[in-house]
Amino acid sequence: MGGGGGGGGKGGLYREEKPAVSQHLDLCQSTTMYLHLLILLQLLSSAGASESGIVGGKEAKPHSRPYMVSLQHRGYHVCGGMLIRKDFVLTSAHCLRDAFPLTVVLGAHNLTKEEKKSRQEIQVSLYLRHPLHQNITQYSYDIMLLKLQTNAVLNEYVKVIGLPNEVKHIPARTTCSVAGWGKTEPDKTSRAANVLMEVEVTMQFNFECLNKLREYFISSQMICTDDGRKGFCQGDSGGPVICKNKNVAQGIIAFFGNSLKCDDRKLPRVYMNISFFTSWIEQSEVPQPQTNYIHRLKLLGQIFTLRVLLLGQIFTLMVLLLGQTVTLRVLLVGQILTLRVLLVGQTVTLRVLLLGQTVTLRVLLLGQTITLRDLLLGQTFTLRVLLVGQTFTLRDLLVGQTFTLRVLLVGQTVTLRVLLVGQTFTLRVLLMGQTFTLRVLLVGQIFTLRDLLVGQTFTLRVLLVGQTFTLRVLLVGQTVTLRVLLLGQIVILRVLLVGQIFTLRVLLVQLDMKDPDHSLKELAHICMMADCILIQAWREEKPAVSQHLDLCQSTTMYLHLLILLQLLSSAGEFI
């Protein structure tokens, strides 16, 4: 995997394709420098990780794309970008390397000419990578804002491009276009283009890219195209994807599947979906404190601030280290989540305003340490605490997701009490003969969970409007089966367990008893758009349902999730 986001490969790769390198590698065999050199070479060869050009395209009409930006280092083109405000440029996060300052070039067409009439060159004053983008070889959250030292002068050669104003899925088979000054041929000796090139590309279904790229493709924040030998190549990363509305950028060029060949017919090209990041972009455009990076950490009693996109809201983490206070504030669906931690033998208190109620968690650390790793929005939230020499692991997927707790306390007991909607919730877990108790009542109903982990069965039974909801889960790579009886509604759930991305999406579709055919077509359409996994009906009893649900078969993804349309005795009332 490579292109615009890092790639795989072993040391032998360079001996086969780079014999000259092999001679130098032999000098490093006895030292750790060998490994370091291999890593460096891999980063350089995975072209898109540092600079991902247009292959199979044509020269663009001069200045027909006045929002295009050439990011340069010491006069050499590195990446593309787009002007979204007179003082901000949007590009890929992997285009930036430490000690690698970039210059923004606007109003350019032929990079080998001066173009004094149209060109503007402006230095960057602030690099704002998305805080969840870890390094240049990471694929997710590959987006960055560049704050310009001086405002661009807008004219016929330099204009801004608009951004989506809502999270939007670009339909498959939509024709879009990309442009850049990158390579025009995929071979190693090919040079970057002197003039701006452009090419049309076709959007693919998310499931098609998932099947080919698997864990490298995150459908919630990425889109993809697969046009064989047509598309972007090294040097085009950060450039925009333009679809039907020529005044709005829908994506950012990110990476291609093969780190060595940008025209690999077997693997698609991937872009960041800008609409997923709109709220983060708007928030980051607010003037920031004078610091090189938004995620800079100042130790010894200083403040660490992290801003994360969470359902269009802001997640801010402020940490005062060494016996100080940790405060976590999250705007969660309009509510506030606050975590206050007093380290080194102090008390951990978690207070959450959720549905107007308060959740409090108190833990005694007994002089041990606490480490919090948080990747929100479909990622895994891991809290590791050394508690009397033991390990406490909490994986929490917020916002309607599933809360999974694993505890190894060897004779210890963990008790968590939570008030949610003023009711009581009871959770009992048998772990190595120990007991974990959580008490809560949900809307006057009783929620009981018994969990035997690692290959055992997880059964959840809930009384919902007099109906029964049963969830059976076989953990550690097993399957999930959901059976629902909710007054003629349909629930669609997507899950990847054990360290994978866990996404819960529920679509409640009221089937119209007067026009069941239209309702089922609507359901099938929603299934296609939401990339639901697999829906089957009782074909022998409902052949009409089966006919419409066949439209969803092609969207099978990570695991087989079976949703059975349960038939009430009065089935005709809703189907």
XYZ file of C-alpha atoms in Angstrom:
575
model
C 0.000 0.000 0.000
C 1.367 3.374 -0.830
C 0.876 6.292 -3.145
C -0.278 9.153 -0.990
C -0.274 7.472 2.342
C 2.763 5.315 2.988
C 3.335 1.782 1.887
C 4.439 -1.714 2.550
C 7.572 -3.428 1.415
C 10.634 -5.272 2.658
C 14.326 -4.838 2.345
C 14.431 -7.226 -0.629
C 12.303 -4.824 -2.598
C 15.233 -2.449 -3.001
C 17.702 -5.163 -3.980
C 15.443 -6.217 -6.817
C 14.528 -2.812 -8.161
C 17.414 -0.677 -6.899
C 20.668 -2.683 -7.309
C 22.765 0.428 -6.700
C 21.192 0.762 -3.273
C 22.071 -2.846 -2.455
C 25.794 -2.086 -2.418
C 25.321 0.615 0.205
C 22.965 -1.466 2.306
C 25.650 -4.127 2.685
C 27.761 -1.578 4.555
C 25.040 -1.192 7.161
C 24.310 -4.864 7.887
C 25.998 -4.921 11.269
C 24.322 -1.841 12.665
C 20.854 -0.542 13.337
C 21.509 1.977 10.606
C 20.461 -0.754 8.186
C 16.923 -0.681 9.516
C 16.836 3.090 9.624
C 17.992 3.315 6.030
C 15.377 0.820 4.903
C 12.667 2.872 6.578
C 13.942 6.038 4.940
C 14.061 4.387 1.510
C 10.550 3.050 1.960
C 9.239 6.512 2.781
C 10.940 7.876 -0.311
C 9.680 5.107 -2.606
C 6.093 5.253 -1.348
C 5.731 8.306 -3.449
C 2.334 9.442 -2.359
C 3.384 9.452 1.264
C 5.431 12.532 0.649
C 4.089 13.822 -2.630
C 1.428 12.116 -4.424
C 0.747 13.328 -10.802
C -1.698 13.237 -13.533
C -1.462 10.172 -15.787
C -3.537 9.801 -18.963
C -4.694 13.409 -18.853
C -4.279 16.606 -20.846
C -2.988 20.109 -20.289
C -5.516 22.283 -18.519
C -6.548 25.589 -20.074
C -4.210 28.196 -18.521
C -5.675 29.664 -15.323
C -8.959 27.780 -15.753
C -8.510 26.516 -12.195
C -7.561 29.720 -10.309
C -7.860 27.994 -6.913
C -4.971 25.593 -7.670
C -1.878 25.858 -5.486
C 1.646 24.563 -6.055
C 3.379 23.838 -2.750
C 7.111 24.241 -3.237
C 10.303 23.769 -1.266
C 13.308 25.760 -2.443
C 11.704 26.283 -5.824
C 10.762 22.629 -6.420
C 7.142 21.486 -6.656
C 6.219 19.114 -3.813
C 2.427 18.885 -3.615
C -0.786 20.416 -4.812
C -3.352 22.302 -2.796
C -6.345 24.611 -3.058
C -7.041 28.149 -1.852
C -10.163 28.033 0.339
C -9.839 31.490 1.858
C -7.564 34.399 1.037
C -5.374 33.422 3.997
C -5.787 29.609 4.053
C -4.773 26.727 1.791
C -6.134 23.181 2.121
C -3.867 20.224 1.272
C -2.754 16.762 2.459
C -1.107 16.341 5.847
C 1.557 13.996 4.451
C 2.925 16.848 2.287
C 4.612 18.334 5.358
C 7.827 16.997 6.842
C 9.757 18.358 9.807
C 12.266 21.075 8.860
C 10.693 21.135 5.403
C 9.151 24.635 5.019
C 6.724 25.122 2.162
C 6.041 28.106 -0.076
C 2.549 28.615 -1.515
C 2.541 29.489 -5.230
C -0.744 30.881 -6.569
C -1.849 31.870 -10.084
C 0.598 29.512 -11.792
C 0.201 27.416 -14.924
C 3.708 26.750 -16.265
C 6.065 26.300 -13.324
C 9.146 26.847 -15.481
C 8.085 30.381 -16.409
C 8.031 33.484 -14.215
C 4.429 34.446 -15.046
C 4.865 37.788 -13.277
C 1.416 38.978 -14.273
C -0.457 36.163 -12.525
C 1.826 34.495 -9.995
C 1.916 35.122 -6.233
C 4.346 33.453 -3.810
C 3.478 33.547 -0.114
C 5.213 31.950 2.864
C 3.362 29.749 5.373
C 3.057 31.068 8.930
C 1.250 28.088 10.505
C 0.878 24.409 9.613
C -2.336 22.908 10.973
C -2.336 19.146 10.473
C -5.421 17.292 11.595
C -4.581 16.267 15.190
C -5.488 12.625 14.522
C -3.019 12.330 11.651
C -0.050 10.615 13.263
C 2.719 10.665 10.618
C 3.381 10.834 6.893
C 2.787 7.096 6.419
C -0.668 7.118 7.997
C -3.697 6.995 5.706
C -6.506 8.385 7.860
C -7.119 12.066 8.646
C -4.709 13.028 5.856
C -5.661 16.704 5.745
C -3.872 19.944 6.611
C -4.499 23.692 6.603
C -1.778 26.216 5.805
C -2.122 29.714 7.269
C -0.531 32.261 4.944
C 1.735 35.019 6.259
C -0.070 37.551 4.064
C -3.449 37.390 2.396
C -3.617 36.365 -1.241
C -4.733 39.037 -3.690
C -7.870 37.701 -5.360
C -8.178 38.439 -9.079
C -8.893 36.652 -12.371
C -5.853 34.378 -11.827
C -6.293 33.689 -8.103
C -9.664 32.729 -6.635
C -10.946 30.620 -3.751
C -12.796 27.313 -4.112
C -15.863 26.543 -2.035
C -16.257 23.583 0.344
C -19.265 21.316 1.036
C -21.588 22.715 3.690
C -22.758 19.316 4.905
C -21.521 15.733 5.146
C -22.284 14.310 1.736
C -21.809 10.985 -0.021
C -20.708 11.321 -3.645
C -22.724 8.772 -5.668
C -20.827 6.024 -7.410
C -20.241 6.447 -11.162
C -20.160 10.250 -10.765
C -17.659 11.823 -13.160
C -15.206 14.164 -11.458
C -11.852 15.699 -12.322
C -8.446 16.101 -10.692
C -5.491 18.306 -11.612
C -1.858 18.764 -10.678
C 1.750 19.257 -11.667
C 2.825 15.720 -10.769
C 4.248 12.974 -12.961
C 2.554 12.270 -16.280
C 4.044 8.791 -16.615
C 4.224 6.137 -13.870
C 7.794 5.003 -14.585
C 10.622 5.890 -12.217
C 12.452 8.178 -14.630
C 9.418 10.302 -15.447
C 9.600 13.923 -14.336
C 6.867 16.124 -12.963
C 4.836 18.150 -15.439
C 5.800 21.752 -16.150
C 2.202 22.783 -16.869
C -0.988 22.065 -14.993
C -2.531 18.787 -16.155
C -6.078 17.516 -15.639
C -8.017 14.286 -16.123
C -11.545 12.990 -15.564
C -12.080 10.168 -13.070
C -15.098 8.088 -12.031
C -16.199 7.586 -8.433
C -16.556 4.008 -7.198
C -18.797 2.346 -4.646
C -17.225 2.320 -1.195
C -17.525 -1.449 -0.943
C -15.436 -1.842 -4.124
C -12.557 0.049 -2.538
C -13.018 -1.739 0.772
C -12.698 -5.083 -0.942
C -9.385 -4.066 -2.531
C -7.813 -1.882 0.150
C -9.436 -3.385 3.265
C -8.291 -1.673 6.477
C -6.491 1.100 4.552
C -9.802 2.473 3.285
C -12.079 4.234 5.804
C -15.395 4.802 4.070
C -16.564 7.519 6.465
C -13.724 9.883 5.523
C -12.519 8.631 2.131
C -13.765 8.344 -1.446
C -12.092 6.523 -4.333
C -11.798 6.167 -8.099
C -10.603 3.282 -10.259
C -9.879 4.317 -13.844
C -6.978 2.035 -14.674
C -4.092 4.058 -16.033
C -5.886 7.418 -15.649
C -5.554 9.498 -12.519
C -3.078 11.195 -10.203
C 0.517 10.213 -9.540
C 3.525 11.420 -7.540
C 3.404 15.171 -7.020
C -0.390 15.617 -7.111
C -1.232 15.002 -3.446
C -3.262 17.737 -1.799
C -4.971 18.793 -5.011
C -8.767 19.052 -5.219
C -11.391 16.700 -6.618
C -14.071 18.648 -8.525
C -17.383 17.029 -9.475
C -20.661 18.435 -10.828
C -20.434 21.770 -9.012
C -17.280 23.350 -10.443
C -17.175 25.870 -7.588
C -16.955 23.294 -4.791
C -14.112 20.893 -3.979
C -15.361 17.466 -2.899
C -12.088 15.691 -2.116
C -8.336 15.950 -1.572
C -5.911 13.732 -3.495
C -4.474 11.304 -0.910
C -2.881 7.991 -1.969
C -2.873 5.246 -4.576
C -2.874 1.557 -3.743
C 0.543 0.547 -5.080
C 3.507 2.387 -3.560
C 5.618 1.749 -6.684
C 3.115 2.161 -9.521
C 0.524 4.920 -9.606
C -1.155 3.264 -12.618
C -1.775 -0.138 -11.051
C -4.993 -1.375 -12.660
C -5.780 -3.626 -9.705
C -5.864 -0.970 -6.971
C -7.917 2.224 -6.787
C -6.869 5.802 -6.033
C -8.097 7.341 -2.791
C -9.083 10.852 -1.717
C -10.097 12.461 1.579
C -13.806 13.351 1.612
C -13.775 17.072 2.463
C -17.347 17.082 3.732
C -16.274 14.795 6.586
C -13.794 17.457 7.770
C -15.799 20.654 7.173
C -16.392 21.420 10.857
C -12.730 20.879 11.714
C -11.733 23.189 8.867
C -14.109 25.920 10.005
C -12.889 25.689 13.587
C -9.209 25.653 12.597
C -9.629 28.763 10.469
C -10.122 30.733 13.688
C -6.799 32.439 14.598
C -4.685 30.079 16.689
C -2.049 30.765 19.383
C 1.478 31.332 18.097
C 2.729 27.776 17.910
C 4.108 25.701 15.059
C 1.567 22.897 15.452
C -1.823 22.739 17.114
C -0.856 19.467 18.771
C 2.385 20.711 20.406
C 2.929 19.267 23.874
C 4.519 21.384 26.581
C 5.642 19.231 29.491
C 6.105 19.951 33.185
C 2.913 21.677 34.134
C 2.195 23.166 30.751
C -0.892 22.710 28.565
C -1.479 20.178 25.787
C -4.413 21.030 23.525
C -5.941 18.647 21.037
C -8.840 19.541 18.805
C -10.707 16.682 17.173
C -13.639 16.515 14.795
C -16.503 14.807 16.666
C -19.829 14.958 14.875
C -19.049 18.499 13.853
C -18.170 19.458 17.406
C -14.878 20.213 19.123
C -12.938 17.899 21.430
C -10.395 19.711 23.608
C -7.933 17.972 25.888
C -5.957 20.036 28.367
C -3.381 18.228 30.427
C -1.342 19.599 33.303
C 1.274 16.920 33.899
C 3.131 15.765 37.018
C 0.443 15.839 39.680
C -1.613 18.454 37.920
C -5.142 18.218 36.541
C -6.336 16.594 33.330
C -9.475 18.168 31.913
C -11.324 16.752 28.955
C -14.213 18.720 27.536
C -16.268 17.412 24.663
C -19.242 18.922 22.910
C -21.086 15.660 22.384
C -24.350 16.122 20.525
C -24.651 19.508 22.163
C -23.717 18.160 25.578
C -20.492 18.393 27.575
C -18.246 15.554 28.705
C -15.646 16.483 31.310
C -12.879 14.252 32.589
C -10.832 15.406 35.550
C -7.897 13.357 36.648
C -5.584 13.974 39.581
C -2.557 11.791 38.977
C -0.154 10.062 41.384
C -2.328 8.494 44.050
C -5.231 10.828 43.494
C -8.801 10.239 42.302
C -10.069 9.938 38.752
C -13.464 11.540 38.258
C -15.463 11.346 35.068
C -18.490 13.552 34.777
C -20.661 13.460 31.726
C -23.654 15.623 30.919
C -25.466 13.167 28.688
C -29.160 13.748 28.016
C -29.004 16.306 30.790
C -27.845 13.756 33.332
C -24.497 13.177 35.050
C -22.196 10.141 34.932
C -19.478 9.911 37.572
C -16.593 7.453 37.589
C -14.161 7.399 40.492
C -11.021 5.283 40.460
C -8.186 5.112 42.996
C -4.850 4.729 41.241
C -2.779 3.949 44.354
C 0.344 5.680 43.127
C 0.282 4.078 39.696
C 0.150 5.739 36.311
C -2.664 6.372 33.842
C -2.361 6.473 30.058
C -5.156 7.725 27.873
C -5.221 7.108 24.144
C -8.203 8.472 22.382
C -9.100 8.077 18.728
C -12.711 9.200 18.503
C -15.297 9.113 15.736
C -15.326 5.451 14.813
C -11.931 4.774 16.272
C -10.977 3.002 19.513
C -10.810 4.766 22.852
C -8.322 2.933 25.088
C -7.678 3.693 28.733
C -4.938 1.720 30.429
C -4.466 2.020 34.168
C -1.913 0.267 36.374
C -4.068 -0.567 39.369
C -2.228 -2.432 42.169
C 0.129 -3.857 39.572
C -2.716 -5.123 37.413
C -4.039 -3.977 34.036
C -7.370 -2.278 33.421
C -8.350 -1.873 29.761
C -11.348 0.120 28.651
C -12.445 0.373 25.046
C -15.197 2.848 24.551
C -16.850 3.839 21.307
C -18.919 6.929 22.040
C -22.036 8.440 20.530
C -24.446 5.545 20.292
C -21.656 3.036 19.964
C -20.939 0.022 22.130
C -19.065 0.283 25.419
C -16.738 -2.700 25.916
C -14.889 -3.189 29.182
C -12.206 -5.787 29.811
C -10.803 -6.110 33.288
C -8.014 -8.336 34.593
C -7.770 -7.649 38.296
C -6.774 -11.055 39.727
C -8.748 -10.991 42.926
C -9.575 -7.303 42.754
C -13.033 -5.776 42.300
C -14.059 -2.829 40.132
C -17.348 -1.109 40.844
C -18.809 1.548 38.554
C -22.023 3.331 39.413
C -23.743 5.429 36.768
C -26.897 7.545 36.789
C -28.343 7.793 33.277
C -31.722 9.463 32.823
C -32.091 9.126 36.576
C -32.476 5.376 36.306
C -30.395 2.357 37.290
C -28.312 0.145 35.008
C -26.981 -3.226 36.140
C -24.004 -4.911 34.510
C -22.463 -8.129 35.820
C -19.335 -9.594 34.313
C -17.630 -12.846 35.245
C -13.916 -12.342 34.633
C -11.521 -14.808 36.216
C -14.071 -15.348 38.962
C -14.276 -11.636 39.736
C -17.259 -9.319 39.578
C -17.721 -5.940 37.916
C -20.947 -4.153 38.806
C -22.557 -1.254 36.965
C -25.999 -0.072 38.010
C -28.415 1.829 35.789
C -32.165 1.787 34.866
C -32.972 2.860 31.271
C -36.365 4.546 30.850
C -37.958 2.395 33.476
C -36.817 -0.780 31.751
C -34.251 -3.326 32.889
C -30.971 -3.791 31.056
C -28.922 -6.826 32.087
C -25.652 -7.792 30.479
C -23.652 -10.907 31.210
C -20.334 -11.062 29.455
C -17.913 -13.964 29.203
C -15.083 -12.744 26.999
C -12.752 -14.468 24.521
C -14.792 -16.841 22.399
C -17.768 -16.826 24.735
C -21.258 -15.501 24.129
C -22.369 -11.942 24.846
C -26.149 -11.742 25.267
C -28.107 -8.534 25.665
C -31.808 -8.531 26.342
C -33.752 -5.296 26.562
C -37.430 -4.533 26.998
C -38.138 -1.886 24.351
C -41.751 -0.824 24.021
C -42.801 -4.265 25.094
C -40.623 -5.905 22.477
C -37.473 -7.995 22.807
C -34.018 -7.062 21.545
C -31.383 -9.800 21.579
C -27.788 -9.344 20.582
C -25.438 -12.307 20.528
C -21.785 -11.671 19.927
C -18.923 -14.133 19.626
C -15.844 -12.037 20.350
C -12.331 -12.293 18.907
C -12.988 -12.354 15.192
C -16.348 -14.072 15.374
C -19.623 -12.959 13.881
C -22.371 -10.677 15.130
C -26.037 -11.524 14.748
C -28.719 -8.979 15.546
C -32.362 -9.872 15.830
C -34.789 -7.020 16.310
C -38.529 -6.733 16.814
C -39.314 -2.993 17.019
C -42.881 -2.314 15.940
C -42.234 -2.824 12.253
C -39.035 -0.783 12.226
C -35.736 -1.988 10.805
C -32.384 -1.515 12.514
C -29.157 -1.743 10.538
C -25.955 -2.269 12.525
C -22.367 -2.395 11.244
C -19.688 -3.762 13.542
C -16.023 -4.719 13.424
C -14.819 -6.127 16.738
C -11.497 -6.501 18.509
C -9.292 -3.551 17.648
C -11.085 -2.757 14.408
C -13.220 0.238 13.611
C -16.639 -0.093 15.248
C -19.412 1.853 13.551
C -23.019 1.782 14.659
C -25.527 3.177 12.250
C -29.220 2.702 12.859
C -31.737 3.377 10.155
C -35.354 3.240 11.326
C -37.589 2.955 8.283
C -41.334 3.091 8.802
C -42.730 0.823 6.129
C -45.927 2.260 4.686
C -48.730 -0.316 4.860
C -50.573 1.481 2.052
C -47.629 1.427 -0.337
C -45.277 -1.402 0.719
C -43.639 -1.575 -2.710
C -42.442 2.068 -2.477
C -41.275 1.569 1.114
C -39.180 -1.437 0.203
C -37.588 0.395 -2.721
C -36.740 3.245 -0.350
C -35.203 0.754 2.075
C -33.091 -0.778 -0.695
C -31.905 2.695 -1.741
C -30.910 3.535 1.837
C -29.114 0.219 2.058
C -27.016 1.079 -1.010
C -26.167 4.585 0.200
C -25.296 3.496 3.733
C -23.101 0.571 2.623
C -25.097 -1.797 4.776
C -23.738 -5.283 4.935
C -26.252 -7.979 4.113
C -30.021 -8.049 4.390
C -32.010 -11.204 3.874
C -35.718 -11.829 4.123
C -37.635 -14.980 4.707
C -37.820 -15.620 0.972
C -40.239 -18.487 1.219
C -42.721 -16.330 3.119
C -42.049 -12.901 1.614
C -40.908 -13.318 -2.042
C -41.860 -9.701 -2.779
C -39.481 -8.477 -0.093
C -36.699 -10.671 -1.438
C -36.900 -9.068 -4.864
C -36.133 -5.593 -3.522
C -33.533 -6.650 -1.009
C -31.450 -8.189 -3.815
C -30.391 -4.624 -4.596
C -28.422 -4.613 -1.360
C -26.521 -7.831 -1.936
C -23.550 -6.156 -3.619
C -22.805 -4.046 -0.563
C -21.566 -6.968 1.541
C -18.640 -5.764 3.700
C -16.504 -6.672 6.675
C -18.600 -9.362 8.301
C -21.903 -11.085 7.730
C -24.600 -9.321 9.706
C -28.038 -10.874 9.334
C -31.129 -8.770 9.950
C -34.287 -10.836 9.836
C -37.542 -9.060 9.146
C -39.479 -10.494 12.055
C -43.118 -11.060 11.264
C -45.627 -10.005 13.870
C -48.903 -11.819 13.910
C -50.335 -8.730 12.227
C -47.564 -8.592 9.630
C -49.757 -6.950 7.055
C -49.939 -3.834 9.222
C -46.430 -2.759 8.310
C -45.330 -4.715 5.233
